[in-house]
Amino acid sequence: MIFILEDDENIRKLINYSLNSQGYQVQDFSLPSAFWKALEEQKPDLLLLDIMLPEEDGISILKKLRSDYTTSTIPVIMLTAKDSEFDVVTGLDAGADDYVTKPFGMLALMSRIKAVLRRYEKSALKKEILEFGGIKIDENQHTVFAGDQQVFLTVKEFDLLALLMKNRGSVLTRDKLLESVWDLSSNVESRTVDVHIRTLRAKLGEYENNIETIRGVGYKFI
């Protein structure tokens, strides 16, 4: 099931039609209030989320989704007319999986949707328990413990920590982290990585030093 939250009726109907023609089940909403109500009944496999909405903007909605462990793993693609680097980075920092600017072609959008879904399906096949340096990740349960304390991470923070732990002792460049966690090139400002590392360290508390900064290069888990 794919949810569409978009207040432009023409765009919403076109996306709905295109997805249905590809065999996807779809629910679309013009108002955030209707979306939140539907979310109580069913969690979608992916959300297409407009930024400029009545009642509540898309970035605020995304942050709420990522801060709630029951919705934090829902893949989200942002749809917006804003295309400056600042807007792209803001959306990605808030936890978006991809960012599509208007106007966009349906074939291109379908390709991005399939890529995000494939990435989530692929990651679901490689679940394991990682435990090093006092930090434990259960990828099946999507839980993280720092010592005896459970830590609640966003999807990107979780993926970032898991990748660092799987490559413990090795330095991962910002470009590598962007490519592996966000499926993005270095054309997107690497500040995205630094912001997520900073929030991840804050949540890990006394275990924050397990993530070491290699100045001018990237990060490694020690």
Tab-separated table of C-alpha atoms in Angstrom, residues 51 59 62 78 80-101 112 178 182 184-185 187-189 191-192 196:
chain	number	residue	atom	x	y	z
A	51	ILE	CA	5.869	19.741	1.619
A	59	ILE	CA	8.603	18.511	7.021
A	62	LEU	CA	8.027	13.715	8.418
A	78	MET	CA	9.174	14.146	-0.591
A	80	THR	CA	7.834	19.619	-3.660
A	81	ALA	CA	8.301	22.618	-5.905
A	82	LYS	CA	11.237	23.701	-3.741
A	83	ASP	CA	14.492	22.587	-5.330
A	84	SER	CA	17.284	24.618	-3.718
A	85	GLU	CA	20.148	22.702	-2.113
A	86	PHE	CA	19.037	24.004	1.286
A	87	ASP	CA	15.527	22.609	0.811
A	88	VAL	CA	16.876	19.247	-0.365
A	89	VAL	CA	19.241	18.951	2.607
A	90	THR	CA	16.471	20.032	5.012
A	91	GLY	CA	14.206	17.266	3.723
A	92	LEU	CA	16.945	14.636	3.874
A	93	ASP	CA	18.051	15.720	7.336
A	94	ALA	CA	14.459	15.302	8.529
A	95	GLY	CA	14.605	11.669	7.392
A	96	ALA	CA	13.340	11.614	3.802
A	97	ASP	CA	14.518	8.699	1.658
A	98	ASP	CA	14.338	10.659	-1.584
A	99	TYR	CA	13.317	14.073	-2.852
A	100	VAL	CA	11.442	14.721	-6.131
A	101	THR	CA	10.884	18.252	-7.377
A	112	ARG	CA	12.375	6.486	-7.808
A	178	LEU	CA	25.740	9.157	1.545
A	182	TRP	CA	20.845	7.702	1.455
A	184	LEU	CA	22.850	9.680	-2.940
A	185	SER	CA	25.996	11.037	-4.527
A	187	ASN	CA	26.429	16.230	-5.097
A	188	VAL	CA	24.247	16.509	-2.006
A	189	GLU	CA	26.069	18.450	0.691
A	191	ARG	CA	26.414	18.184	6.005
A	192	THR	CA	23.576	15.651	5.898
A	196	HIS	CA	22.892	12.687	11.571
